[in-house]
Each structure stands twice: as structure tokens, then as C-alpha cells.
XYZ file of C-alpha atoms in Angstrom:
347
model
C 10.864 -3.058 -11.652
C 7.728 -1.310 -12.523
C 5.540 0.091 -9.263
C 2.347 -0.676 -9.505
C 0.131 0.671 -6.668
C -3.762 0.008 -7.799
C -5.379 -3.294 -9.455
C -8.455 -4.551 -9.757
C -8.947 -8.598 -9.390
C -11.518 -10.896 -9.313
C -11.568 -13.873 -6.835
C -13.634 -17.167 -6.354
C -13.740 -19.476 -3.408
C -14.044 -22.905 -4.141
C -16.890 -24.907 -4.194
C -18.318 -27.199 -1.684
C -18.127 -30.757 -3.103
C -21.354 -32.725 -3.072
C -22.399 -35.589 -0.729
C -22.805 -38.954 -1.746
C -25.591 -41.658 -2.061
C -24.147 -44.638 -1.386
C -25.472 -48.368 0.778
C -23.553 -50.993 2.320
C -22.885 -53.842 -0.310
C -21.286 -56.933 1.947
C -21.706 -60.453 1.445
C -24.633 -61.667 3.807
C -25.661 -58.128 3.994
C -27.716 -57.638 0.487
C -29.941 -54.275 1.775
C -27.338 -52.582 3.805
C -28.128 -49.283 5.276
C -26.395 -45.911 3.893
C -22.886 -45.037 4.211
C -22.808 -41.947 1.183
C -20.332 -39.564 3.425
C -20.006 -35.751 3.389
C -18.432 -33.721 0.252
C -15.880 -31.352 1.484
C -15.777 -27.713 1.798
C -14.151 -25.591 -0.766
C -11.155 -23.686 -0.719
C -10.990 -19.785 1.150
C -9.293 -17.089 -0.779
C -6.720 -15.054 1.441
C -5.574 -11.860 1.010
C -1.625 -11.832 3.266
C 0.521 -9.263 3.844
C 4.213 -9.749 2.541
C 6.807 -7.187 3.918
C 9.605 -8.457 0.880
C 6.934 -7.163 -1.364
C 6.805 -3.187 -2.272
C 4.522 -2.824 -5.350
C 1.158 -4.812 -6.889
C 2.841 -6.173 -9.560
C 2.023 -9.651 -9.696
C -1.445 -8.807 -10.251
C -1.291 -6.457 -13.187
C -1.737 -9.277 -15.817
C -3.271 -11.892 -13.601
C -6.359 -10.665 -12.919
C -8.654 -14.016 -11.588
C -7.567 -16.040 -8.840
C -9.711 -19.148 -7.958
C -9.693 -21.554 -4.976
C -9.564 -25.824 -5.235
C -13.702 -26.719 -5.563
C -14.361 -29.402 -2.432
C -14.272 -32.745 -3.571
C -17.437 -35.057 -3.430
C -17.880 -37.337 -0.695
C -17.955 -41.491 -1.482
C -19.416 -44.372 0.477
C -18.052 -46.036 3.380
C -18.810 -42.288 5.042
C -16.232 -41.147 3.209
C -15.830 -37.254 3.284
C -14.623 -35.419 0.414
C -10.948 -33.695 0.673
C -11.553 -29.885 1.672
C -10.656 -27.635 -1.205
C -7.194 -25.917 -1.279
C -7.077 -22.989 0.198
C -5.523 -19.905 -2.102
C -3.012 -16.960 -0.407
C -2.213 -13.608 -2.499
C 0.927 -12.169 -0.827
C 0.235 -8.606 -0.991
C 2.742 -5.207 0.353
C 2.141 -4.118 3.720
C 0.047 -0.991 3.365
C -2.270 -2.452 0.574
C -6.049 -1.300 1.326
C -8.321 -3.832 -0.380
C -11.976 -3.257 -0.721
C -14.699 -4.618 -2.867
C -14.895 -2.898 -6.261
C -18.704 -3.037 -7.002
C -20.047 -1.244 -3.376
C -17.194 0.521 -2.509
C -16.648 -1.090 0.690
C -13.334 -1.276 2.832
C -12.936 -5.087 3.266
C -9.548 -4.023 5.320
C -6.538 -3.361 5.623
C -2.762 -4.962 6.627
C -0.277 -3.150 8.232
C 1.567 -5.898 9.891
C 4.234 -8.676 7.884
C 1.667 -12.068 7.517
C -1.641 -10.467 8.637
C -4.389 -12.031 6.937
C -7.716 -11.105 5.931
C -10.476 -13.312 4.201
C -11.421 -11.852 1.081
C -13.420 -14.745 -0.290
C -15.504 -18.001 1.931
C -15.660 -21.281 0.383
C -19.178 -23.201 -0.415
C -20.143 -25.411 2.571
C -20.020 -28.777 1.752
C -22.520 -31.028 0.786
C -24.227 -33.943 2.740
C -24.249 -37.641 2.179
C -27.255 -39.458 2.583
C -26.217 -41.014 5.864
C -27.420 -37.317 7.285
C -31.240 -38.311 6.453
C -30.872 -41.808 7.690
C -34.323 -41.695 10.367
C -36.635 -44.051 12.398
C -39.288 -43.777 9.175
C -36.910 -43.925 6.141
C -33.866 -46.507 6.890
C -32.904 -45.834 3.298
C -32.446 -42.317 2.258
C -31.486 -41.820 -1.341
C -31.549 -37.922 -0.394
C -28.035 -35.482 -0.892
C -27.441 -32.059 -0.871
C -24.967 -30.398 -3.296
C -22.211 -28.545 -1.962
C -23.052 -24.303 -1.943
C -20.853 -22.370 -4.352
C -17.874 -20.176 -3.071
C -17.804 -16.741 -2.410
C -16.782 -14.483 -5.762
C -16.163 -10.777 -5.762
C -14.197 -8.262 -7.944
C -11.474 -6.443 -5.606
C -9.881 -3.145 -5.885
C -6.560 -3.368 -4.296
C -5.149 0.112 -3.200
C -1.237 0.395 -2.041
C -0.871 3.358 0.574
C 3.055 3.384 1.311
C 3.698 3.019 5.358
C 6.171 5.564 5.574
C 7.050 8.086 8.313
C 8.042 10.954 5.954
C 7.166 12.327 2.917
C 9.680 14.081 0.247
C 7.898 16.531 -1.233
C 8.849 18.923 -4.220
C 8.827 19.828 -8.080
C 10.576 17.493 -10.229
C 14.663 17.711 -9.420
C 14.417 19.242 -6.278
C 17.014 17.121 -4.954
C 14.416 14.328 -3.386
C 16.316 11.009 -4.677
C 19.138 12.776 -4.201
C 18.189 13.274 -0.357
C 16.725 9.413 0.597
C 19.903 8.022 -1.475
C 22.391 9.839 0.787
C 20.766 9.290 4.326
C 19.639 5.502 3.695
C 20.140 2.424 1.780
C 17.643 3.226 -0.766
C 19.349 3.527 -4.623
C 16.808 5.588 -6.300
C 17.410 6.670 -9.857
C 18.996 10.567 -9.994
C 19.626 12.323 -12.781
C 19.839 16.176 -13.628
C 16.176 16.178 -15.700
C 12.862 16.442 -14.436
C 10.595 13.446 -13.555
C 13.528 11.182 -13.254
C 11.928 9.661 -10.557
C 8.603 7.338 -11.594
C 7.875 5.879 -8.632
C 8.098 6.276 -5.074
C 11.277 4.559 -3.331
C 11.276 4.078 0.678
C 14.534 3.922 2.376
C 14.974 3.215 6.080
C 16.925 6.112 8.039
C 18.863 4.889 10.955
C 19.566 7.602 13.590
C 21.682 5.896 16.112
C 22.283 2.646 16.980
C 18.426 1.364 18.033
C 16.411 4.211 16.308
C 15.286 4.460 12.317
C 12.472 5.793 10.531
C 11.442 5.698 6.861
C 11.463 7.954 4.031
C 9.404 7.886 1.111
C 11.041 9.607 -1.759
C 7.649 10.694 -4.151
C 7.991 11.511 -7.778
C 7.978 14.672 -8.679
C 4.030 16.483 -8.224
C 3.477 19.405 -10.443
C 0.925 22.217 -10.285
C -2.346 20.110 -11.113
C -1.642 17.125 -9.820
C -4.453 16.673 -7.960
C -6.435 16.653 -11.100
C -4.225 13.998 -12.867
C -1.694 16.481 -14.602
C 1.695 15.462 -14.670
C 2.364 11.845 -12.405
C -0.790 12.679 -11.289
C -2.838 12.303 -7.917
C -1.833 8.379 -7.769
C 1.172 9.000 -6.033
C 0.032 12.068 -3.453
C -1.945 8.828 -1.451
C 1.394 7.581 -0.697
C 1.847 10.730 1.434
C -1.249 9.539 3.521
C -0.080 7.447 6.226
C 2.883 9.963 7.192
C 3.746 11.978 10.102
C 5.845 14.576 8.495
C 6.155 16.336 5.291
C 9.360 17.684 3.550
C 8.861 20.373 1.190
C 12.059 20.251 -0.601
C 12.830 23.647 -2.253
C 15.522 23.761 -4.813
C 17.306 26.822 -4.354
C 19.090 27.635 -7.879
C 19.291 29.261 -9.781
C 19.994 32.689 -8.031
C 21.286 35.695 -8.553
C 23.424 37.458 -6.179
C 22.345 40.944 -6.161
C 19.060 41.740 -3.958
C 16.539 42.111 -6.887
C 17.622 38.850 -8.700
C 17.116 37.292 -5.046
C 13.478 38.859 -4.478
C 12.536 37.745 -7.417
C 13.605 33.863 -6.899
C 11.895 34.212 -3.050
C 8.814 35.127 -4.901
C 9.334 32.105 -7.498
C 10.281 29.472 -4.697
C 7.493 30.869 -2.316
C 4.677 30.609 -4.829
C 6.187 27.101 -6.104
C 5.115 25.805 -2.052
C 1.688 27.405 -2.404
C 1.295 25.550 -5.286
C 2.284 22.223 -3.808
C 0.154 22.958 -0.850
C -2.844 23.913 -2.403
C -2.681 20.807 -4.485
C -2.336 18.233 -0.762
C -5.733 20.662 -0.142
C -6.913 19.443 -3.452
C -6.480 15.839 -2.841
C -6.914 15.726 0.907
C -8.097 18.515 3.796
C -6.177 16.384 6.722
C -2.750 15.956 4.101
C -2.795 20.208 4.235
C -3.064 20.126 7.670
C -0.242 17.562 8.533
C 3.225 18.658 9.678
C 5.461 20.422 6.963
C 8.874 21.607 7.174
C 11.012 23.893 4.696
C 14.244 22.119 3.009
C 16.258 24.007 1.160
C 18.788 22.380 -0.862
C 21.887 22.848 -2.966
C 23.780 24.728 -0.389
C 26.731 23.212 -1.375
C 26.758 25.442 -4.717
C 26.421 29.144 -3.112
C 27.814 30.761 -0.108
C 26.682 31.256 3.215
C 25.433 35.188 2.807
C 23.578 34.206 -0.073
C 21.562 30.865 1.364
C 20.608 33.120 3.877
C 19.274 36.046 2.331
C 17.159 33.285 0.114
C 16.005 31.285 3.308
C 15.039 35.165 4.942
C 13.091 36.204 1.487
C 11.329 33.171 0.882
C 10.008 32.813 4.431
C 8.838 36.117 5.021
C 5.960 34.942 2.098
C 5.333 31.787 3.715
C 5.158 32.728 7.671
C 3.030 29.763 8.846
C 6.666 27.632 8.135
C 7.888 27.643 11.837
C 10.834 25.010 10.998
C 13.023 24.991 7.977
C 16.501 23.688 7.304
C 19.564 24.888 4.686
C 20.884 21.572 3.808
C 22.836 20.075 0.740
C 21.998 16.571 0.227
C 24.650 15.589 -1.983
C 27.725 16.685 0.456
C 25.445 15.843 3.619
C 26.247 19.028 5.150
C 23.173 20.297 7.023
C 21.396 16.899 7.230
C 22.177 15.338 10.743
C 20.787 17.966 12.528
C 16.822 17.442 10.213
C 17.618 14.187 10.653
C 17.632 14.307 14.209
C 14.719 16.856 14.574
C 12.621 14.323 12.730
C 13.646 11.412 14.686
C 12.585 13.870 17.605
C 9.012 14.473 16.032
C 8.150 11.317 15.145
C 8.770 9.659 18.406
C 6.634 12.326 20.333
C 4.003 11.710 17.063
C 0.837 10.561 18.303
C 0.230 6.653 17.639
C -2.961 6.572 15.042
């Protein structure tokens, strides 16, 4: 399935119906008075939050969306039926906000919150309403008022604890597929990965978390090079940052391992400096050091890496040496994390 995490729709509340001008027609009662009843009001347009849904899919072709008009009112004070109302099942996390000003309409964060996105037209009045002690026989109506319509920009913000961060096959997918449920696509080329996955993490029996695995972000991305900046927003709403840091190849003797502590060192900077790019508070967030693809060298050598590359990046005060694949190294980030996000502040 494709991810789609930005659209732009337009929606229009129904219309109110109009009232009627009717008059009692009875036998024995020629000039009855006026019975013309109510139209009803049109439809609402909701925008509901759908925790089976993970992408903006359903709105990539269909872009217009339009509430049931109010139907017209009828005599014998009859009112018209209200206008049906319309529900678009969006992901939890989707940020909607009106396209033309700019404007945050809101937000959901929890499964079925609702927000209105779009009134319906009042309805109009029968002539009954203008029935008075001068005019016994109104012919007067109002028409019912049209329905709200606005172009929306709906934005998808993953809600995820953690964020997997690294260059393309740095062992991310690799990583979420092993520790949770999640079945991300892995492969030994870059940019396998072409759209963020989420898994749930279960530490213990009554505590989880969730992952979010992002595709691969490349020197630039903040300016649209490579995936791009579309999928750095997905790091957003996280608590903790992963820089996962691909350890091979290597050498073994000491200058072939300064000069890939250099390389690996300068490829976090980069990374960094691109969060910066996009977004001051993303820089400032939590980040740990992962280094993966243990499993391939020795002991000695993973930590003569680990030393090199940390004495260029000093402000890392926790990193881990794990290999994702054989799992060896993961339970105790896993728990650390758990840890961390449980003494996390509540935004």
C-alpha cells in the first residue's frame, strides 16, 4: 500500500432546505390559515479519527466531499428531513487545517475524536413563522442558508515514541522488524524503505512503546533532496531519537579505523544539521548512538570504532553496540528506552 501523508480536499456542508408556503385546504374550511412548515438543516462535514487507518490514501484521488442539502419543508407544518451528515475517517495523528489562511482547524490524537470541519446551512422557515395579529395569511419564506465550503490541507504527523534515524541501509527496517510485529521491506540496497512503518515494542508483560522506522534521509533532505523533508515531520511528535550508525565497512588496522570514525562521525553531523534545518526543537530532542552490525566483527574491533567515533561527537552521552539482525545488544536499549519514555514529560 502506498503512504500517503499530505492531501489537499475540498468540502461542502449541505444546504439548508427551504420553508414552505402552504394554507389549510379542508372541506368547510375554504381560507384556512398557514401550515407551510420548516425546511431542514443541511448536512455537517466531519473530520474522525480512525486508529485501523495509517496513511491518507483514500483521499489522493477523491478530492471533494459534499454533505446531503436539507430538504424543503411541506404543509401540514411539515419540516424538511435534516441533511445527512458526512464522516472522513482519517489516521490518528492527521493535522488538518484550512488551505487558503493557513489556519490549524485541529488536530486528533485519540481513536473516534471528531472535529467539525464544515457547518451545514440553517434551515429555512415556513410561512407559519410570520403568521401575526395584522397578517393572518403570510405568503412570506425564507430559503435555507448555504453550507459551509472550504479547501483543507490534511497533514499526517506519525504518533510515535521513537524515531529510527540513519542513511539509507543502516539497518533501520532491519531493527523495528526484529523487536516488533512490524514487516517492513529489507533489502541490502539503499532507499529500500519508502515509507515510514510503526511497530509496537512490548517490553514486558503491561509495557510497549512504538517505533517509527523512517526512510532513509540523506544529506539535503531538508531541502527536498533525496525522500525529502516529507518524512523528517514524522519525527515530530517523538520522545527519542535513534541515530542508527552502520558500522561496515572497516578495516582492522588503526588508520583504516580513524578513517571510518571520521566517515561515521561526519555522516551524524550531517543528519543533525539537517533535523536543525527542518526544525530547531527536532535538534534539540533526545538522541542516542546505535551502532549496528556487530554481529559481523569482533569485540576489539566494535570497540575501538564506538571509542573513535565518539571522541568526534562528545555531546552523545548514551550509545549502544547492538546487531539487530541476531538481537544481541538490543534488550538492554530496549529497556533504557522504555526507562526514558516513561519518565518523558507528558506534552
Amino acid at each position: 500500500m502506498k503512504f500517503i501523508d499530505e492531501v489537499v480536499i475540498q468540502v461542502t456542508a449541505g444546504k439548508g432546505g427551504n420553508g414552505s408556503c402552504s394554507f389549510r385546504r379542508e372541506k368547510y374550511i375554504p381560507n384556512g390559515g398557514p401550515n407551510g412548515g420548516d425546511g431542514g438543516n443541511g448536512g455537517y462535514i466531519y473530520i474522525v479519527a480512525d486508529k485501523s487507518l495509517n496513511t491518507l490514501l483514500d483521499y489522493r484521488f477523491a478530492k471533494e466531499f459534499r454533505a446531503q442539502n436539507g430538504e424543503g419543508g411541506a404543509g401540514k407544518n411539515k419540516t424538511g428531513k435534516k441533511g445527512e451528515d458526512l464522516h472522513l475517517r482519517v489516521p490518528l495523528g492527521t493535522i488538518i487545517a484550512d488551505y487558503d489562511t493557513g489556519e490549524t482547524i485541529g488536530e486528533v490524537i485519540d481513536n473516534k475524536q471528531i472535529i467539525i470541519v464544515a457547518k451545514g446551512g440553517k434551515r429555512g422557515l415556513g410561512n407559519t413563522r410570520f403568521k401575526s395579529s395584522t397578517n393572518r395569511s403570510p405568503r412570506q419564506t425564507t430559503t435555507g442558508d448555504a453550507g459551509e465550503q472550504r479547501a483543507l490541507r490534511l497533514e499526517l504527523k506519525l504518533l510515535a515514541d521513537v524515531g529510527l534515524l540513519g542513511l539509507p541501509n543502516a539497518g533501520k527496517s532491519t531493527l523495528i522488524s526484529c523487536v516488533s510485529s512490524a514487516k517492513p521491506k529489507i533489502a541490502n540496497y539503499p532507499f529500500t524503505t519508502l515509507r515510514p512503518n510503526l511497530g509496537v515494542v512490548k517490553v514486558g508483560p503491561y509495557k510497549s512503546f512504538v517505533m517509527a522506522d523512517i526512510p532513509g534521509i540523506i544529506e539535503g533532505a531538508s531541502e527536498g533532496i533525496g525522500l525529502g523533508l516529507k518524512f523528517l515531520r514524522h519525527l515530530s511528535r517523538t520522545k527519542l531519537i535513534l541515530h542508527m550508525v552502520d558500522i561496515l565497512p572497516m578495516g582492522h588496522d588503526q588508520e583504516e579505523i580513524d578513517v571510518l570514525a571520521v566517515e561515521l562521525a561526519d555522516n551524524v553531523e550531517k543528519l543533525c544539521k539537517e533535523l536543525q534545518n527542518f526544525d530547531e526543537s527536532l535538534a534539540k530532542r533526545e538522541q542516542w548512538l546505535v551502532f549496528n552490525k556487530t554481529d559481523l566483527i569482533d569485540d576489539e574491533h566494535t570497540q575501538k570504532i564506538v571509542d573513535n567515533v565518539l571522541k568526534r561527537l562528545p555531546k552523545y552521552n548514551k550509545h549502544y553496540a547492538i546487531s539487530a539482525i541476531s538481537n544481541k545488544g538490543t534488550e538492554r536499549l530496549l529497556q533504557d528506552i522504555m526507562q526514558h519514555i516513561s519518565n518523558a514529560p507528558l506534552e
